[in-house]
Amino acid sequence: MKGAELPTQAQFHQAISSRSDRWYSACLRITRSPELAEDAVQEALLSAWAKRHQFNHTARLETWIHRIAINAALQMLRKNRPGLFEPLDIDVPDDGGGPEAAQHNRDIEDTFSAALDVLSEIERVCFVLKHLEQWRLKEISEEFDINVGAVKQAVFRAVRKLRVQLDGMQGEQS
Amino acid sequence: MNDETLTFYYYNDGLTREERQAVANRLATDPGTAARYQVICRQLDQLGAASITAAPSDMVERWHESINRAVRSESAMPRKPVLHTWSFIWGAAVTAALAIGIGIGVYISGGNVSEAVLPDVIVAANPNSSAFVRGLRVHLRESEQGLSETPFDATADRTLLLMRIIEQNRLFEKVAQRNDSPALARVLRSFELVLVRLAADDITPEEAEELQAKLLFELNVILTKLDRESSDESGII
């Protein structure tokens, strides 16, 4: 992509063809809802198109849209689950998000996603952002307006639980 | 040295410089800690190699189509002139006047929406079908969000946004009318009247704010109804 040229319609289509699975996967891991994940990607695309003059050419278009999609997914999650990101002082088990979330989860045939089921929502989202999206702890804390310690706690709880899951899966395989 | 410290050493985040140095020293001198750290690294690396969930092809098509729609919406209004900083205020006023006077005037009074811009999924959908309801919900939610987030003084952005909403609204109204859902078509038409008024060049900021508040309220009401009744096959309004 050259200098200050705006990303073109063709480049957007190319980005969708090559990277939309990654955007969708990332949004799905955050929202646990195929519908919300689709909406988040859709919103990101339209937002990126409308604001394409703000596109910084030091990054790739796909990466820029990815980040917008993540933000859209987080916004949708917050809207659908108010109070989700209030800091937790204790390690509480997740209630699974009710029958609707459980149904969505059954639809997600992904071993890793299944492993994420053992996490509470705050643990899952903090883990996904830290581990898979490589956000800094400070960025996550600013995003959710909670302190870094709470984010750190959530990430570590997630890691601890996932390591136990991983041990279990490896035990079953051997 | 606990696993939490080793985990954040792996992430290179969440530890002070002194803490990181302490971990490095321990790893260099304590084989037990080093072995434990290796296990943590291996497991975290495995977690990072998570598989990708492919988006269904019809979903990907909808994303492509949404870009096409955005392009069509943009091409329906005059291109915004490039502004120099010193002329920003006058330029914005001229842009707004042109956009509203020419863009909305030509676009909205054009009346019919081309059949070519109707997404297949919407055309095929019956207003009682989940695809239609879902699409309508997205349209209303995006309208609500867009209107809420676009400042009243961002005239050109608001004009573009309103044109997009009106275009989408007409699509849903058209399908509702075609599929014998006059009540829904009527509601959507009433939205359009408000949207057109919001885009008018003689509206005062006070009137716009009041009108938008009412519209957002109505959008909320219908969204709530849709959420509640989406599983009810007897109707959506």
GROMACS .gro file of C-alpha atoms in nm:
model
  411
    1MET     CA    1   0.000   0.000   0.000
    2LYS     CA    2   0.152   0.331  -0.106
    3GLY     CA    3   0.211   0.655   0.084
    4ALA     CA    4  -0.099   0.844   0.187
    5GLU     CA    5  -0.341   0.679  -0.055
    6LEU     CA    6  -0.669   0.572   0.097
    7PRO     CA    7  -0.731   0.198   0.120
    8THR     CA    8  -0.950   0.101  -0.173
    9GLN     CA    9  -1.268  -0.101  -0.197
   10ALA     CA   10  -1.064  -0.380  -0.358
   11GLN     CA   11  -0.820  -0.379  -0.069
   12PHE     CA   12  -1.103  -0.408   0.177
   13HIS     CA   13  -1.242  -0.704  -0.016
   14GLN     CA   14  -0.898  -0.859  -0.026
   15ALA     CA   15  -0.861  -0.811   0.349
   16ILE     CA   16  -1.201  -0.972   0.409
   17SER     CA   17  -1.109  -1.269   0.191
   18SER     CA   18  -0.773  -1.325   0.353
   19ARG     CA   19  -0.824  -1.231   0.717
   20SER     CA   20  -1.188  -1.231   0.812
   21ASP     CA   21  -1.156  -1.577   0.968
   22ARG     CA   22  -0.903  -1.437   1.211
   23TRP     CA   23  -1.118  -1.136   1.293
   24TYR     CA   24  -1.419  -1.359   1.342
   25SER     CA   25  -1.225  -1.604   1.561
   26ALA     CA   26  -1.093  -1.327   1.781
   27CYS     CA   27  -1.438  -1.172   1.820
   28LEU     CA   28  -1.591  -1.513   1.884
   29ARG     CA   29  -1.345  -1.581   2.163
   30ILE     CA   30  -1.438  -1.252   2.324
   31THR     CA   31  -1.815  -1.260   2.281
   32ARG     CA   32  -1.876  -1.638   2.270
   33SER     CA   33  -2.160  -1.553   2.038
   34PRO     CA   34  -2.145  -1.617   1.662
   35GLU     CA   35  -2.403  -1.344   1.607
   36LEU     CA   36  -2.221  -1.082   1.812
   37ALA     CA   37  -1.892  -1.183   1.653
   38GLU     CA   38  -2.041  -1.134   1.309
   39ASP     CA   39  -2.184  -0.799   1.411
   40ALA     CA   40  -1.851  -0.691   1.556
   41VAL     CA   41  -1.668  -0.769   1.232
   42GLN     CA   42  -1.938  -0.600   1.029
   43GLU     CA   43  -1.924  -0.292   1.247
   44ALA     CA   44  -1.545  -0.287   1.228
   45LEU     CA   45  -1.551  -0.303   0.850
   46LEU     CA   46  -1.800  -0.021   0.816
   47SER     CA   47  -1.621   0.187   1.073
   48ALA     CA   48  -1.284   0.125   0.906
   49TRP     CA   49  -1.430   0.217   0.569
   50ALA     CA   50  -1.585   0.537   0.702
   51LYS     CA   51  -1.262   0.633   0.878
   52ARG     CA   52  -1.017   0.507   0.620
   53HIS     CA   53  -0.862   0.852   0.593
   54GLN     CA   54  -0.737   0.791   0.949
   55PHE     CA   55  -0.563   0.470   0.848
   56ASN     CA   56  -0.200   0.481   0.949
   57HIS     CA   57   0.001   0.324   0.670
   58THR     CA   58   0.268   0.200   0.907
   59ALA     CA   59   0.031  -0.082   0.997
   60ARG     CA   60  -0.136  -0.330   0.765
   61LEU     CA   61  -0.498  -0.270   0.677
   62GLU     CA   62  -0.588  -0.618   0.805
   63THR     CA   63  -0.424  -0.548   1.140
   64TRP     CA   64  -0.600  -0.215   1.172
   65ILE     CA   65  -0.941  -0.372   1.104
   66HIS     CA   66  -0.856  -0.654   1.346
   67ARG     CA   67  -0.802  -0.404   1.625
   68ILE     CA   68  -1.124  -0.220   1.544
   69ALA     CA   69  -1.311  -0.551   1.543
   70ILE     CA   70  -1.174  -0.641   1.885
   71ASN     CA   71  -1.288  -0.307   2.020
   72ALA     CA   72  -1.630  -0.355   1.866
   73ALA     CA   73  -1.657  -0.701   2.021
   74LEU     CA   74  -1.561  -0.565   2.362
   75GLN     CA   75  -1.814  -0.287   2.328
   76MET     CA   76  -2.087  -0.537   2.241
   77LEU     CA   77  -1.990  -0.760   2.529
   78ARG     CA   78  -2.004  -0.469   2.769
   79LYS     CA   79  -2.341  -0.363   2.632
   80ASN     CA   80  -2.482  -0.712   2.665
   81ARG     CA   81  -2.331  -0.787   3.003
   82PRO     CA   82  -2.318  -0.466   3.208
   83GLY     CA   83  -2.103  -0.491   3.519
   84LEU     CA   84  -1.891  -0.760   3.361
   85PHE     CA   85  -1.564  -0.583   3.420
   86GLU     CA   86  -1.604  -0.486   3.779
   87PRO     CA   87  -1.295  -0.609   3.963
   88LEU     CA   88  -1.323  -0.942   4.137
   89ASP     CA   89  -1.156  -1.000   4.470
   90ILE     CA   90  -1.221  -1.369   4.479
   91ASP     CA   91  -1.188  -1.653   4.236
   92VAL     CA   92  -1.546  -1.732   4.143
   93PRO     CA   93  -1.661  -2.012   3.913
   94ASP     CA   94  -1.835  -1.906   3.593
   95ASP     CA   95  -2.205  -1.979   3.566
   96GLY     CA   96  -2.163  -2.052   3.196
   97GLY     CA   97  -2.373  -1.754   3.094
   98GLY     CA   98  -2.708  -1.936   3.097
   99PRO     CA   99  -2.877  -2.164   2.845
  100GLU     CA  100  -2.839  -1.923   2.553
  101ALA     CA  101  -2.464  -1.892   2.599
  102ALA     CA  102  -2.441  -2.267   2.650
  103GLN     CA  103  -2.619  -2.321   2.319
  104HIS     CA  104  -2.379  -2.086   2.145
  105ASN     CA  105  -2.088  -2.261   2.306
  106ARG     CA  106  -2.210  -2.596   2.178
  107ASP     CA  107  -2.208  -2.443   1.832
  108ILE     CA  108  -1.843  -2.355   1.858
  109GLU     CA  109  -1.654  -2.663   1.755
  110ASP     CA  110  -1.312  -2.557   1.852
  111THR     CA  111  -1.105  -2.743   2.105
  112PHE     CA  112  -0.938  -2.432   2.228
  113SER     CA  113  -1.267  -2.252   2.257
  114ALA     CA  114  -1.398  -2.543   2.455
  115ALA     CA  115  -1.103  -2.510   2.691
  116LEU     CA  116  -1.195  -2.145   2.738
  117ASP     CA  117  -1.529  -2.260   2.879
  118VAL     CA  118  -1.365  -2.322   3.215
  119LEU     CA  119  -1.296  -1.951   3.253
  120SER     CA  120  -1.522  -1.681   3.387
  121GLU     CA  121  -1.595  -1.405   3.138
  122ILE     CA  122  -1.352  -1.157   3.284
  123GLU     CA  123  -1.080  -1.421   3.291
  124ARG     CA  124  -1.150  -1.524   2.934
  125VAL     CA  125  -1.155  -1.175   2.793
  126CYS     CA  126  -0.843  -1.064   2.981
  127PHE     CA  127  -0.664  -1.383   2.874
  128VAL     CA  128  -0.767  -1.348   2.509
  129LEU     CA  129  -0.653  -0.987   2.501
  130LYS     CA  130  -0.327  -1.055   2.681
  131HIS     CA  131  -0.229  -1.389   2.538
  132LEU     CA  132  -0.379  -1.402   2.191
  133GLU     CA  133  -0.407  -1.035   2.105
  134GLN     CA  134  -0.087  -0.934   2.284
  135TRP     CA  135  -0.231  -0.631   2.456
  136ARG     CA  136  -0.032  -0.484   2.745
  137LEU     CA  137  -0.188  -0.526   3.089
  138LYS     CA  138  -0.211  -0.149   3.111
  139GLU     CA  139  -0.405  -0.130   2.784
  140ILE     CA  140  -0.654  -0.387   2.911
  141SER     CA  141  -0.695  -0.205   3.240
  142GLU     CA  142  -0.757   0.121   3.058
  143GLU     CA  143  -1.004  -0.042   2.823
  144PHE     CA  144  -1.215  -0.169   3.112
  145ASP     CA  145  -1.136   0.101   3.360
  146ILE     CA  146  -1.011  -0.144   3.619
  147ASN     CA  147  -0.672  -0.151   3.786
  148VAL     CA  148  -0.376  -0.338   3.644
  149GLY     CA  149  -0.368  -0.567   3.948
  150ALA     CA  150  -0.719  -0.691   3.875
  151VAL     CA  151  -0.630  -0.760   3.513
  152LYS     CA  152  -0.314  -0.939   3.618
  153GLN     CA  153  -0.512  -1.148   3.863
  154ALA     CA  154  -0.769  -1.239   3.596
  155VAL     CA  155  -0.502  -1.332   3.342
  156PHE     CA  156  -0.315  -1.548   3.588
  157ARG     CA  157  -0.629  -1.725   3.706
  158ALA     CA  158  -0.707  -1.797   3.342
  159VAL     CA  159  -0.359  -1.929   3.275
  160ARG     CA  160  -0.370  -2.149   3.582
  161LYS     CA  161  -0.704  -2.300   3.483
  162LEU     CA  162  -0.602  -2.348   3.122
  163ARG     CA  163  -0.280  -2.519   3.221
  164VAL     CA  164  -0.482  -2.764   3.429
  165GLN     CA  165  -0.709  -2.822   3.126
  166LEU     CA  166  -0.409  -2.869   2.903
  167ASP     CA  167  -0.258  -3.121   3.144
  168GLY     CA  168  -0.590  -3.306   3.144
  169MET     CA  169  -0.610  -3.313   2.763
  170GLN     CA  170  -0.254  -3.432   2.732
  171GLY     CA  171  -0.322  -3.697   2.999
  172GLU     CA  172  -0.620  -3.825   2.798
  173GLN     CA  173  -0.416  -3.840   2.479
  174SER     CA  174  -0.124  -4.033   2.632
  175MET     CA  175   0.937  -1.782   4.314
  176ASN     CA  176   0.574  -1.846   4.226
  177ASP     CA  177   0.414  -1.937   3.894
  178GLU     CA  178   0.243  -1.601   3.866
  179THR     CA  179   0.575  -1.419   3.858
  180LEU     CA  180   0.713  -1.667   3.605
  181THR     CA  181   0.401  -1.629   3.391
  182PHE     CA  182   0.436  -1.253   3.369
  183TYR     CA  183   0.807  -1.292   3.309
  184TYR     CA  184   0.705  -1.498   3.004
  185TYR     CA  185   0.471  -1.219   2.894
  186ASN     CA  186   0.738  -0.957   2.956
  187ASP     CA  187   0.466  -0.751   3.119
  188GLY     CA  188   0.342  -0.674   3.466
  189LEU     CA  189   0.679  -0.693   3.644
  190THR     CA  190   0.909  -0.411   3.746
  191ARG     CA  191   1.262  -0.397   3.614
  192GLU     CA  192   1.387  -0.519   3.953
  193GLU     CA  193   1.141  -0.808   3.956
  194ARG     CA  194   1.246  -0.912   3.608
  195GLN     CA  195   1.610  -0.901   3.709
  196ALA     CA  196   1.535  -1.114   4.014
  197VAL     CA  197   1.362  -1.375   3.797
  198ALA     CA  198   1.651  -1.379   3.552
  199ASN     CA  199   1.898  -1.432   3.836
  200ARG     CA  200   1.692  -1.713   3.984
  201LEU     CA  201   1.653  -1.888   3.648
  202ALA     CA  202   2.028  -1.872   3.599
  203THR     CA  203   2.108  -2.020   3.939
  204ASP     CA  204   1.821  -2.250   4.028
  205PRO     CA  205   1.765  -2.551   3.797
  206GLY     CA  206   1.433  -2.634   3.966
  207THR     CA  207   1.288  -2.291   3.890
  208ALA     CA  208   1.433  -2.304   3.539
  209ALA     CA  209   1.265  -2.639   3.474
  210ARG     CA  210   0.933  -2.510   3.606
  211TYR     CA  211   0.965  -2.204   3.383
  212GLN     CA  212   1.031  -2.426   3.081
  213VAL     CA  213   0.706  -2.612   3.146
  214ILE     CA  214   0.515  -2.285   3.176
  215CYS     CA  215   0.667  -2.158   2.853
  216ARG     CA  216   0.583  -2.478   2.667
  217GLN     CA  217   0.223  -2.476   2.786
  218LEU     CA  218   0.168  -2.108   2.713
  219ASP     CA  219   0.318  -2.154   2.366
  220GLN     CA  220   0.070  -2.435   2.308
  221LEU     CA  221  -0.217  -2.214   2.418
  222GLY     CA  222  -0.101  -1.954   2.171
  223ALA     CA  223  -0.127  -2.196   1.882
  224ALA     CA  224  -0.507  -2.189   1.903
  225SER     CA  225  -0.695  -2.287   1.591
  226ILE     CA  226  -0.893  -2.042   1.380
  227THR     CA  227  -1.270  -2.077   1.357
  228ALA     CA  228  -1.368  -2.022   0.995
  229ALA     CA  229  -1.646  -1.772   0.939
  230PRO     CA  230  -1.938  -1.923   0.745
  231SER     CA  231  -1.927  -1.830   0.377
  232ASP     CA  232  -2.264  -1.654   0.383
  233MET     CA  233  -2.135  -1.438   0.667
  234VAL     CA  234  -1.824  -1.348   0.469
  235GLU     CA  235  -2.048  -1.259   0.175
  236ARG     CA  236  -2.245  -1.024   0.396
  237TRP     CA  237  -1.924  -0.849   0.496
  238HIS     CA  238  -1.824  -0.805   0.134
  239GLU     CA  239  -2.170  -0.672   0.061
  240SER     CA  240  -2.154  -0.427   0.350
  241ILE     CA  241  -1.844  -0.269   0.198
  242ASN     CA  242  -2.016  -0.250  -0.139
  243ARG     CA  243  -2.312  -0.081   0.027
  244ALA     CA  244  -2.087   0.169   0.201
  245VAL     CA  245  -1.922   0.251  -0.131
  246ARG     CA  246  -2.260   0.297  -0.298
  247SER     CA  247  -2.378   0.524  -0.018
  248GLU     CA  248  -2.071   0.737  -0.048
  249SER     CA  249  -2.096   0.769  -0.423
  250ALA     CA  250  -2.449   0.899  -0.379
  251MET     CA  251  -2.325   1.216  -0.212
  252PRO     CA  252  -2.082   1.482  -0.336
  253ARG     CA  253  -1.718   1.439  -0.246
  254LYS     CA  254  -1.610   1.644   0.054
  255PRO     CA  255  -1.368   1.919  -0.052
  256VAL     CA  256  -1.014   1.916   0.084
  257LEU     CA  257  -0.996   2.191   0.345
  258HIS     CA  258  -0.712   2.409   0.454
  259THR     CA  259  -0.689   2.467   0.827
  260TRP     CA  260  -0.750   2.842   0.804
  261SER     CA  261  -1.071   2.794   0.616
  262PHE     CA  262  -1.201   2.509   0.826
  263ILE     CA  263  -1.508   2.679   0.967
  264TRP     CA  264  -1.619   2.834   0.639
  265GLY     CA  265  -1.527   2.517   0.458
  266ALA     CA  266  -1.728   2.304   0.694
  267ALA     CA  267  -2.027   2.530   0.648
  268VAL     CA  268  -1.998   2.511   0.270
  269THR     CA  269  -1.952   2.135   0.280
  270ALA     CA  270  -2.254   2.097   0.500
  271ALA     CA  271  -2.465   2.315   0.276
  272LEU     CA  272  -2.357   2.127  -0.034
  273ALA     CA  273  -2.398   1.789   0.127
  274ILE     CA  274  -2.740   1.867   0.265
  275GLY     CA  275  -2.867   2.074  -0.025
  276ILE     CA  276  -2.741   1.858  -0.308
  277GLY     CA  277  -2.677   1.522  -0.148
  278ILE     CA  278  -2.992   1.480   0.055
  279GLY     CA  279  -3.205   1.670  -0.191
  280VAL     CA  280  -3.108   1.453  -0.484
  281TYR     CA  281  -3.071   1.131  -0.294
  282ILE     CA  282  -3.379   1.133  -0.081
  283SER     CA  283  -3.619   1.286  -0.325
  284GLY     CA  284  -3.508   1.019  -0.570
  285GLY     CA  285  -3.765   0.794  -0.410
  286ASN     CA  286  -3.710   0.441  -0.527
  287VAL     CA  287  -3.433   0.223  -0.396
  288SER     CA  288  -3.266   0.016  -0.661
  289GLU     CA  289  -3.345  -0.354  -0.644
  290ALA     CA  290  -2.977  -0.415  -0.708
  291VAL     CA  291  -2.882  -0.290  -0.362
  292LEU     CA  292  -3.116  -0.526  -0.177
  293PRO     CA  293  -2.902  -0.793  -0.012
  294ASP     CA  294  -3.019  -1.139  -0.116
  295VAL     CA  295  -3.067  -1.252   0.238
  296ILE     CA  296  -3.305  -0.964   0.301
  297VAL     CA  297  -3.491  -0.998  -0.027
  298ALA     CA  298  -3.548  -1.366   0.035
  299ALA     CA  299  -3.649  -1.312   0.392
  300ASN     CA  300  -4.000  -1.296   0.520
  301PRO     CA  301  -4.037  -1.029   0.788
  302ASN     CA  302  -4.120  -1.305   1.033
  303SER     CA  303  -3.803  -1.497   0.951
  304SER     CA  304  -3.505  -1.491   1.182
  305ALA     CA  305  -3.274  -1.363   0.904
  306PHE     CA  306  -3.492  -1.061   0.847
  307VAL     CA  307  -3.543  -0.991   1.216
  308ARG     CA  308  -3.175  -1.021   1.279
  309GLY     CA  309  -3.088  -0.791   0.990
  310LEU     CA  310  -3.345  -0.540   1.109
  311ARG     CA  311  -3.209  -0.555   1.459
  312VAL     CA  312  -2.857  -0.486   1.332
  313HIS     CA  313  -2.986  -0.194   1.123
  314LEU     CA  314  -3.170  -0.041   1.416
  315ARG     CA  315  -2.885  -0.099   1.657
  316GLU     CA  316  -2.632   0.054   1.419
  317SER     CA  317  -2.860   0.349   1.358
  318GLU     CA  318  -2.900   0.402   1.727
  319GLN     CA  319  -2.529   0.372   1.791
  320GLY     CA  320  -2.428   0.587   1.495
  321LEU     CA  321  -2.664   0.866   1.588
  322SER     CA  322  -2.556   0.855   1.949
  323GLU     CA  323  -2.189   0.867   1.867
  324THR     CA  324  -2.185   1.130   1.593
  325PRO     CA  325  -2.166   1.482   1.736
  326PHE     CA  326  -2.420   1.738   1.621
  327ASP     CA  327  -2.143   1.965   1.495
  328ALA     CA  328  -1.992   1.693   1.269
  329THR     CA  329  -2.226   1.802   0.995
  330ALA     CA  330  -2.076   1.618   0.700
  331ASP     CA  331  -2.038   1.294   0.898
  332ARG     CA  332  -2.395   1.318   1.022
  333THR     CA  333  -2.525   1.374   0.672
  334LEU     CA  334  -2.344   1.068   0.543
  335LEU     CA  335  -2.463   0.866   0.837
  336LEU     CA  336  -2.823   0.974   0.793
  337MET     CA  337  -2.812   0.888   0.424
  338ARG     CA  338  -2.686   0.542   0.504
  339ILE     CA  339  -2.952   0.488   0.766
  340ILE     CA  340  -3.223   0.609   0.530
  341GLU     CA  341  -3.102   0.377   0.257
  342GLN     CA  342  -3.102   0.078   0.490
  343ASN     CA  343  -3.434   0.176   0.638
  344ARG     CA  344  -3.592   0.185   0.292
  345LEU     CA  345  -3.468  -0.164   0.218
  346PHE     CA  346  -3.637  -0.304   0.525
  347GLU     CA  347  -3.949  -0.099   0.467
  348LYS     CA  348  -3.969  -0.227   0.111
  349VAL     CA  349  -3.938  -0.590   0.214
  350ALA     CA  350  -4.188  -0.544   0.494
  351GLN     CA  351  -4.436  -0.390   0.252
  352ARG     CA  352  -4.377  -0.661  -0.003
  353ASN     CA  353  -4.436  -0.933   0.251
  354ASP     CA  354  -4.763  -0.803   0.389
  355SER     CA  355  -4.627  -0.653   0.709
  356PRO     CA  356  -4.787  -0.310   0.683
  357ALA     CA  357  -4.746  -0.236   1.053
  358LEU     CA  358  -4.372  -0.278   1.034
  359ALA     CA  359  -4.353  -0.085   0.707
  360ARG     CA  360  -4.544   0.199   0.871
  361VAL     CA  361  -4.308   0.213   1.167
  362LEU     CA  362  -4.007   0.220   0.937
  363ARG     CA  363  -4.165   0.492   0.726
  364SER     CA  364  -4.218   0.702   1.036
  365PHE     CA  365  -3.849   0.664   1.113
  366GLU     CA  366  -3.763   0.787   0.767
  367LEU     CA  367  -3.966   1.104   0.814
  368VAL     CA  368  -3.772   1.183   1.129
  369LEU     CA  369  -3.442   1.096   0.963
  370VAL     CA  370  -3.514   1.325   0.670
  371ARG     CA  371  -3.604   1.606   0.907
  372LEU     CA  372  -3.282   1.547   1.099
  373ALA     CA  373  -3.089   1.587   0.775
  374ALA     CA  374  -3.265   1.909   0.678
  375ASP     CA  375  -3.050   2.221   0.647
  376ASP     CA  376  -3.290   2.448   0.835
  377ILE     CA  377  -3.304   2.242   1.152
  378THR     CA  378  -3.173   2.413   1.465
  379PRO     CA  379  -2.933   2.227   1.695
  380GLU     CA  380  -3.199   2.232   1.967
  381GLU     CA  381  -3.462   2.079   1.741
  382ALA     CA  382  -3.213   1.822   1.613
  383GLU     CA  383  -3.121   1.721   1.963
  384GLU     CA  384  -3.483   1.687   2.069
  385LEU     CA  385  -3.580   1.498   1.756
  386GLN     CA  386  -3.284   1.266   1.786
  387ALA     CA  387  -3.366   1.192   2.148
  388LYS     CA  388  -3.717   1.091   2.043
  389LEU     CA  389  -3.586   0.879   1.759
  390LEU     CA  390  -3.337   0.703   1.983
  391PHE     CA  391  -3.614   0.630   2.228
  392GLU     CA  392  -3.830   0.481   1.954
  393LEU     CA  393  -3.538   0.278   1.823
  394ASN     CA  394  -3.482   0.146   2.170
  395VAL     CA  395  -3.845   0.050   2.203
  396ILE     CA  396  -3.851  -0.141   1.877
  397LEU     CA  397  -3.518  -0.307   1.952
  398THR     CA  398  -3.650  -0.421   2.286
  399LYS     CA  399  -3.959  -0.561   2.115
  400LEU     CA  400  -3.748  -0.740   1.859
  401ASP     CA  401  -3.529  -0.889   2.129
  402ARG     CA  402  -3.832  -1.007   2.319
  403GLU     CA  403  -4.028  -1.139   2.026
  404SER     CA  404  -3.757  -1.270   1.799
  405SER     CA  405  -3.852  -1.625   1.889
  406ASP     CA  406  -4.222  -1.561   1.842
  407GLU     CA  407  -4.323  -1.675   1.497
  408SER     CA  408  -4.653  -1.495   1.512
  409GLY     CA  409  -4.502  -1.156   1.428
  410ILE     CA  410  -4.236  -0.908   1.516
  411ILE     CA  411  -4.425  -0.589   1.582
   0.00000   0.00000   0.00000
